[in-house]
């Protein structure tokens, strides 16, 4: 069973930075996986932010490119989302998600329904 545990959220002022972490467990060495970050602001749909697969191929939503970076430390089984120059509109609950289907899409635009595993979320609040 794959488990995802996010951390690192908090409150920052506009222009600040945060790094979110997601501890991943349950995949075996050599397994294919896709790890992604989604976010959901109050009253809005959950949207994809960034994704990375087990080959290290990354994808970041166009509007966030240049400010957000996805990475992973495979030795620590941890996924990261580095967020710089944060804006009030980045305020949302951020979720780590994963699927292990090689044939399925693994990009920032992948449908949320593809992801079987979800973390509990970590709140990011950016004040102006």
N, C-alpha and C. Protein backbone atom coordinates (compact mmCIF):
# COMPACT_ATOMS: atom_id res chain seq x y z
N UNK A 1 0.85 -1.18 0.00
CA UNK A 1 0.00 0.00 0.00
C UNK A 1 0.89 1.25 0.00
N UNK A 2 0.67 2.09 -0.97
CA UNK A 2 1.43 3.34 -1.06
C UNK A 2 0.85 4.35 -0.08
N UNK A 3 1.74 5.00 0.64
CA UNK A 3 1.32 6.05 1.57
C UNK A 3 2.11 7.32 1.28
N UNK A 4 1.42 8.45 1.42
CA UNK A 4 2.01 9.75 1.15
C UNK A 4 1.73 10.67 2.32
N UNK A 5 2.77 11.31 2.83
CA UNK A 5 2.61 12.20 3.98
C UNK A 5 3.29 13.52 3.67
N UNK A 6 2.47 14.58 3.55
CA UNK A 6 3.00 15.90 3.23
C UNK A 6 3.39 16.65 4.49
N UNK A 7 4.30 17.59 4.31
CA UNK A 7 4.68 18.52 5.38
C UNK A 7 5.28 19.76 4.74
N UNK A 8 5.49 20.78 5.56
CA UNK A 8 6.17 21.97 5.07
C UNK A 8 5.30 23.16 4.77
N UNK A 9 4.00 22.99 4.86
CA UNK A 9 3.12 24.13 4.62
C UNK A 9 3.24 25.16 5.73
N UNK A 10 2.64 26.31 5.51
CA UNK A 10 2.66 27.37 6.52
C UNK A 10 2.17 28.67 5.96
N UNK A 11 2.41 29.73 6.71
CA UNK A 11 2.00 31.07 6.31
C UNK A 11 3.24 31.90 6.00
N UNK A 12 3.21 32.55 4.84
CA UNK A 12 4.32 33.40 4.44
C UNK A 12 3.76 34.67 3.83
N UNK A 13 4.61 35.67 3.75
CA UNK A 13 4.22 36.89 3.07
C UNK A 13 4.51 36.78 1.58
N UNK A 14 3.82 37.59 0.83
CA UNK A 14 4.02 37.63 -0.61
C UNK A 14 5.50 37.85 -0.93
N UNK A 15 6.01 37.06 -1.88
CA UNK A 15 7.42 37.12 -2.23
C UNK A 15 8.28 36.11 -1.50
N UNK A 16 7.73 35.47 -0.49
CA UNK A 16 8.47 34.49 0.28
C UNK A 16 8.55 33.14 -0.41
N UNK A 17 9.19 32.21 0.27
CA UNK A 17 9.40 30.87 -0.28
C UNK A 17 8.99 29.81 0.75
N UNK A 18 8.60 28.68 0.24
CA UNK A 18 8.34 27.49 1.05
C UNK A 18 8.79 26.27 0.28
N UNK A 19 9.17 25.24 1.00
CA UNK A 19 9.44 23.95 0.38
C UNK A 19 8.56 22.90 1.03
N UNK A 20 7.71 22.33 0.22
CA UNK A 20 6.85 21.24 0.68
C UNK A 20 7.56 19.91 0.49
N UNK A 21 7.29 19.00 1.41
CA UNK A 21 7.85 17.65 1.33
C UNK A 21 6.73 16.63 1.35
N UNK A 22 6.99 15.51 0.71
CA UNK A 22 6.03 14.40 0.72
C UNK A 22 6.82 13.11 0.89
N UNK A 23 6.67 12.48 2.03
CA UNK A 23 7.32 11.20 2.27
C UNK A 23 6.52 10.09 1.59
N UNK A 24 7.19 9.31 0.78
CA UNK A 24 6.53 8.29 -0.02
C UNK A 24 6.96 6.91 0.46
N UNK A 25 6.02 6.04 0.68
CA UNK A 25 6.34 4.67 1.04
C UNK A 25 5.42 3.72 0.30
N UNK A 26 5.91 2.50 0.08
CA UNK A 26 5.10 1.47 -0.53
C UNK A 26 5.54 1.03 -1.90
N UNK A 27 6.31 1.85 -2.59
CA UNK A 27 6.84 1.42 -3.88
C UNK A 27 8.10 0.61 -3.67
N UNK A 28 8.29 -0.39 -4.50
CA UNK A 28 9.48 -1.21 -4.43
C UNK A 28 10.52 -0.71 -5.42
N UNK A 29 11.77 -1.05 -5.16
CA UNK A 29 12.85 -0.64 -6.06
C UNK A 29 12.56 -1.18 -7.46
N UNK A 30 12.64 -0.28 -8.45
CA UNK A 30 12.38 -0.68 -9.82
C UNK A 30 10.96 -0.47 -10.28
N UNK A 31 10.05 -0.20 -9.34
CA UNK A 31 8.67 0.08 -9.71
C UNK A 31 8.59 1.38 -10.51
N UNK A 32 7.67 1.43 -11.45
CA UNK A 32 7.36 2.71 -12.08
C UNK A 32 6.42 3.47 -11.17
N UNK A 33 6.62 4.76 -11.07
CA UNK A 33 5.67 5.59 -10.32
C UNK A 33 5.61 6.98 -10.92
N UNK A 34 4.51 7.63 -10.65
CA UNK A 34 4.32 9.04 -10.96
C UNK A 34 3.95 9.73 -9.66
N UNK A 35 4.66 10.78 -9.33
CA UNK A 35 4.38 11.58 -8.15
C UNK A 35 4.02 12.99 -8.59
N UNK A 36 3.01 13.54 -7.97
CA UNK A 36 2.54 14.85 -8.39
C UNK A 36 2.09 15.69 -7.21
N UNK A 37 2.08 16.98 -7.43
CA UNK A 37 1.50 17.94 -6.50
C UNK A 37 0.25 18.53 -7.13
N UNK A 38 -0.79 18.58 -6.36
CA UNK A 38 -2.02 19.26 -6.73
C UNK A 38 -2.29 20.33 -5.66
N UNK A 39 -3.15 21.27 -5.99
CA UNK A 39 -3.58 22.24 -5.00
C UNK A 39 -5.05 22.56 -5.19
N UNK A 40 -5.67 22.96 -4.10
CA UNK A 40 -7.08 23.31 -4.15
C UNK A 40 -7.33 24.50 -3.25
N UNK A 41 -7.76 25.58 -3.86
CA UNK A 41 -8.14 26.77 -3.12
C UNK A 41 -9.62 26.68 -2.76
N UNK A 42 -10.05 27.38 -1.72
CA UNK A 42 -11.47 27.31 -1.33
C UNK A 42 -12.39 27.67 -2.48
N UNK A 43 -13.36 26.82 -2.72
CA UNK A 43 -14.35 27.08 -3.77
C UNK A 43 -13.86 26.80 -5.18
N UNK A 44 -12.67 26.27 -5.31
CA UNK A 44 -12.13 26.01 -6.64
C UNK A 44 -11.84 24.53 -6.84
N UNK A 45 -11.68 24.17 -8.11
CA UNK A 45 -11.34 22.80 -8.43
C UNK A 45 -9.89 22.51 -8.04
N UNK A 46 -9.64 21.23 -7.74
CA UNK A 46 -8.27 20.82 -7.49
C UNK A 46 -7.51 20.83 -8.81
N UNK A 47 -6.35 21.45 -8.81
CA UNK A 47 -5.60 21.58 -10.05
C UNK A 47 -4.19 21.02 -9.91
N UNK A 48 -3.67 20.53 -11.01
CA UNK A 48 -2.32 20.01 -11.01
C UNK A 48 -1.30 21.12 -10.96
N UNK A 49 -0.23 20.88 -10.23
CA UNK A 49 0.84 21.86 -10.08
C UNK A 49 2.10 21.37 -10.78
N UNK A 50 2.52 20.15 -10.48
CA UNK A 50 3.76 19.62 -11.04
C UNK A 50 3.76 18.11 -10.87
N UNK A 51 4.61 17.45 -11.67
CA UNK A 51 4.70 16.00 -11.59
C UNK A 51 6.11 15.55 -11.94
N UNK A 52 6.45 14.37 -11.45
CA UNK A 52 7.74 13.75 -11.77
C UNK A 52 7.53 12.25 -11.81
N UNK A 53 8.18 11.57 -12.76
CA UNK A 53 8.04 10.13 -12.78
C UNK A 53 9.33 9.46 -12.32
N UNK A 54 9.31 8.15 -12.28
CA UNK A 54 10.44 7.40 -11.74
C UNK A 54 11.67 7.49 -12.62
N UNK A 55 11.50 8.00 -13.85
CA UNK A 55 12.65 8.26 -14.72
C UNK A 55 13.21 9.66 -14.53
N UNK A 56 12.59 10.41 -13.63
CA UNK A 56 13.07 11.76 -13.35
C UNK A 56 12.55 12.83 -14.29
N UNK A 57 11.59 12.47 -15.12
CA UNK A 57 11.02 13.45 -16.06
C UNK A 57 10.02 14.32 -15.30
N UNK A 58 10.20 15.63 -15.40
CA UNK A 58 9.37 16.55 -14.63
C UNK A 58 8.45 17.37 -15.53
N UNK A 59 7.42 17.89 -14.90
CA UNK A 59 6.45 18.74 -15.59
C UNK A 59 5.92 19.73 -14.57
N UNK A 60 5.84 21.00 -14.95
CA UNK A 60 5.30 22.04 -14.08
C UNK A 60 4.24 22.80 -14.86
N UNK A 61 3.17 23.15 -14.21
CA UNK A 61 2.11 23.91 -14.86
C UNK A 61 2.70 25.19 -15.45
N UNK A 62 2.23 25.54 -16.63
CA UNK A 62 2.80 26.68 -17.35
C UNK A 62 2.82 27.96 -16.52
N UNK A 63 1.74 28.22 -15.82
CA UNK A 63 1.63 29.47 -15.07
C UNK A 63 2.57 29.52 -13.87
N UNK A 64 3.12 28.36 -13.50
CA UNK A 64 3.96 28.29 -12.30
C UNK A 64 5.43 28.09 -12.65
N UNK A 65 5.71 27.83 -13.90
CA UNK A 65 7.09 27.64 -14.33
C UNK A 65 7.91 28.88 -14.02
N UNK A 66 9.08 28.63 -13.45
CA UNK A 66 9.94 29.74 -13.05
C UNK A 66 9.83 30.08 -11.59
N UNK A 67 8.71 29.71 -10.98
CA UNK A 67 8.54 29.95 -9.53
C UNK A 67 8.52 28.64 -8.74
N UNK A 68 7.94 27.60 -9.33
CA UNK A 68 7.81 26.31 -8.64
C UNK A 68 8.72 25.28 -9.29
N UNK A 69 9.33 24.45 -8.47
CA UNK A 69 10.20 23.38 -8.96
C UNK A 69 9.87 22.09 -8.22
N UNK A 70 9.71 21.01 -8.98
CA UNK A 70 9.48 19.71 -8.37
C UNK A 70 10.77 18.90 -8.43
N UNK A 71 11.03 18.15 -7.36
CA UNK A 71 12.21 17.31 -7.33
C UNK A 71 11.97 16.16 -6.36
N UNK A 72 12.88 15.22 -6.35
CA UNK A 72 12.76 14.12 -5.42
C UNK A 72 14.15 13.70 -4.95
N UNK A 73 14.19 13.17 -3.76
CA UNK A 73 15.39 12.55 -3.22
C UNK A 73 15.06 11.07 -3.06
N UNK A 74 15.51 10.26 -4.00
CA UNK A 74 15.14 8.85 -3.98
C UNK A 74 15.74 8.12 -2.78
N UNK A 75 16.87 8.61 -2.29
CA UNK A 75 17.48 7.97 -1.12
C UNK A 75 16.62 8.17 0.12
N UNK A 76 15.90 9.28 0.15
CA UNK A 76 15.04 9.58 1.29
C UNK A 76 13.58 9.29 1.01
N UNK A 77 13.29 8.79 -0.20
CA UNK A 77 11.90 8.52 -0.58
C UNK A 77 11.02 9.75 -0.34
N UNK A 78 11.52 10.87 -0.74
CA UNK A 78 10.82 12.12 -0.48
C UNK A 78 10.69 12.96 -1.75
N UNK A 79 9.50 13.47 -1.95
CA UNK A 79 9.18 14.37 -3.04
C UNK A 79 9.15 15.79 -2.49
N UNK A 80 9.61 16.74 -3.29
CA UNK A 80 9.64 18.13 -2.85
C UNK A 80 8.92 19.03 -3.86
N UNK A 81 8.45 20.15 -3.34
CA UNK A 81 7.96 21.23 -4.19
C UNK A 81 8.54 22.52 -3.63
N UNK A 82 9.49 23.07 -4.35
CA UNK A 82 10.08 24.36 -3.97
C UNK A 82 9.25 25.47 -4.59
N UNK A 83 8.75 26.36 -3.75
CA UNK A 83 7.89 27.44 -4.21
C UNK A 83 8.54 28.76 -3.85
N UNK A 84 8.87 29.53 -4.86
CA UNK A 84 9.53 30.83 -4.67
C UNK A 84 8.61 31.95 -5.14
N UNK A 85 8.91 33.15 -4.67
CA UNK A 85 8.14 34.33 -5.06
C UNK A 85 6.64 34.06 -4.94
N UNK A 86 6.25 33.57 -3.79
CA UNK A 86 4.85 33.20 -3.59
C UNK A 86 3.93 34.41 -3.65
N UNK A 87 2.73 34.16 -4.14
CA UNK A 87 1.72 35.20 -4.31
C UNK A 87 0.46 34.80 -3.54
N UNK A 88 -0.36 35.76 -3.19
CA UNK A 88 -1.59 35.42 -2.47
C UNK A 88 -2.45 34.39 -3.21
N UNK A 89 -2.42 34.41 -4.52
CA UNK A 89 -3.21 33.44 -5.28
C UNK A 89 -2.66 32.02 -5.22
N UNK A 90 -1.49 31.84 -4.62
CA UNK A 90 -0.96 30.50 -4.38
C UNK A 90 -1.54 29.87 -3.12
N UNK A 91 -2.31 30.63 -2.38
CA UNK A 91 -2.93 30.12 -1.16
C UNK A 91 -3.86 28.97 -1.50
N UNK A 92 -3.62 27.83 -0.88
CA UNK A 92 -4.40 26.63 -1.17
C UNK A 92 -3.95 25.50 -0.26
N UNK A 93 -4.71 24.44 -0.28
CA UNK A 93 -4.26 23.18 0.31
C UNK A 93 -3.49 22.45 -0.78
N UNK A 94 -2.30 22.02 -0.45
CA UNK A 94 -1.46 21.33 -1.41
C UNK A 94 -1.42 19.83 -1.08
N UNK A 95 -1.65 19.03 -2.11
CA UNK A 95 -1.73 17.58 -1.95
C UNK A 95 -0.65 16.89 -2.77
N UNK A 96 -0.10 15.86 -2.19
CA UNK A 96 0.80 14.95 -2.89
C UNK A 96 -0.05 13.78 -3.40
N UNK A 97 0.20 13.35 -4.62
CA UNK A 97 -0.58 12.26 -5.21
C UNK A 97 0.33 11.35 -6.01
N UNK A 98 -0.13 10.14 -6.23
CA UNK A 98 0.71 9.19 -6.96
C UNK A 98 -0.12 8.13 -7.67
N UNK A 99 0.41 7.65 -8.78
CA UNK A 99 -0.09 6.43 -9.40
C UNK A 99 1.11 5.64 -9.90
N UNK A 100 0.86 4.37 -10.15
CA UNK A 100 1.95 3.48 -10.58
C UNK A 100 1.70 2.86 -11.93
N UNK A 101 0.93 3.56 -12.77
CA UNK A 101 0.56 3.01 -14.08
C UNK A 101 1.46 3.59 -15.16
N UNK A 102 2.31 2.74 -15.73
CA UNK A 102 3.28 3.20 -16.71
C UNK A 102 2.60 3.85 -17.91
N UNK A 103 1.49 3.29 -18.35
CA UNK A 103 0.86 3.80 -19.55
C UNK A 103 0.09 5.10 -19.33
N UNK A 104 -0.14 5.45 -18.09
CA UNK A 104 -0.94 6.63 -17.80
C UNK A 104 -0.09 7.89 -17.84
N UNK A 105 -0.76 9.00 -18.03
CA UNK A 105 -0.10 10.29 -18.10
C UNK A 105 0.55 10.66 -16.78
N UNK A 106 1.66 11.35 -16.86
CA UNK A 106 2.35 11.84 -15.67
C UNK A 106 2.89 13.23 -15.96
N UNK A 107 2.00 14.20 -15.94
CA UNK A 107 2.39 15.58 -16.16
C UNK A 107 1.59 16.44 -15.19
N UNK A 108 1.91 17.74 -15.19
CA UNK A 108 1.16 18.67 -14.35
C UNK A 108 -0.29 18.78 -14.79
N UNK A 109 -0.59 18.28 -15.99
CA UNK A 109 -1.93 18.39 -16.54
C UNK A 109 -2.69 17.07 -16.47
N UNK A 110 -2.09 16.07 -15.84
CA UNK A 110 -2.75 14.78 -15.76
C UNK A 110 -4.01 14.88 -14.91
N UNK A 111 -5.03 14.18 -15.35
CA UNK A 111 -6.30 14.23 -14.65
C UNK A 111 -6.16 13.66 -13.24
N UNK A 112 -6.81 14.30 -12.31
CA UNK A 112 -6.71 13.87 -10.91
C UNK A 112 -7.24 12.45 -10.72
N UNK A 113 -8.15 12.03 -11.59
CA UNK A 113 -8.71 10.69 -11.49
C UNK A 113 -7.71 9.57 -11.76
N UNK A 114 -6.57 9.92 -12.38
CA UNK A 114 -5.54 8.92 -12.63
C UNK A 114 -4.80 8.53 -11.36
N UNK A 115 -4.85 9.40 -10.37
CA UNK A 115 -4.04 9.21 -9.18
C UNK A 115 -4.81 8.44 -8.12
N UNK A 116 -4.27 7.28 -7.81
CA UNK A 116 -4.93 6.38 -6.86
C UNK A 116 -4.63 6.75 -5.42
N UNK A 117 -3.45 7.30 -5.19
CA UNK A 117 -3.01 7.54 -3.82
C UNK A 117 -2.88 9.04 -3.56
N UNK A 118 -3.34 9.45 -2.38
CA UNK A 118 -3.32 10.86 -2.01
C UNK A 118 -2.86 11.02 -0.57
N UNK A 119 -2.15 12.12 -0.34
CA UNK A 119 -1.83 12.49 1.03
C UNK A 119 -2.96 13.29 1.64
N UNK A 120 -2.77 13.70 2.87
CA UNK A 120 -3.82 14.41 3.60
C UNK A 120 -3.82 15.91 3.31
N UNK A 121 -2.76 16.39 2.71
CA UNK A 121 -2.69 17.80 2.35
C UNK A 121 -1.93 18.63 3.38
N UNK A 122 -1.36 19.73 2.90
CA UNK A 122 -0.70 20.69 3.77
C UNK A 122 -1.08 22.08 3.30
N UNK A 123 -1.45 22.95 4.24
CA UNK A 123 -1.99 24.26 3.91
C UNK A 123 -0.87 25.26 3.67
N UNK A 124 -1.01 26.01 2.59
CA UNK A 124 -0.11 27.13 2.29
C UNK A 124 -0.95 28.39 2.24
N UNK A 125 -0.56 29.38 3.02
CA UNK A 125 -1.26 30.66 3.06
C UNK A 125 -0.26 31.78 2.79
N UNK A 126 -0.56 32.57 1.77
CA UNK A 126 0.32 33.67 1.39
C UNK A 126 -0.43 34.98 1.60
N UNK A 127 0.13 35.84 2.41
CA UNK A 127 -0.51 37.12 2.69
C UNK A 127 0.18 38.23 1.91
N UNK A 128 -0.62 39.24 1.57
CA UNK A 128 -0.08 40.35 0.77
C UNK A 128 0.55 41.41 1.66
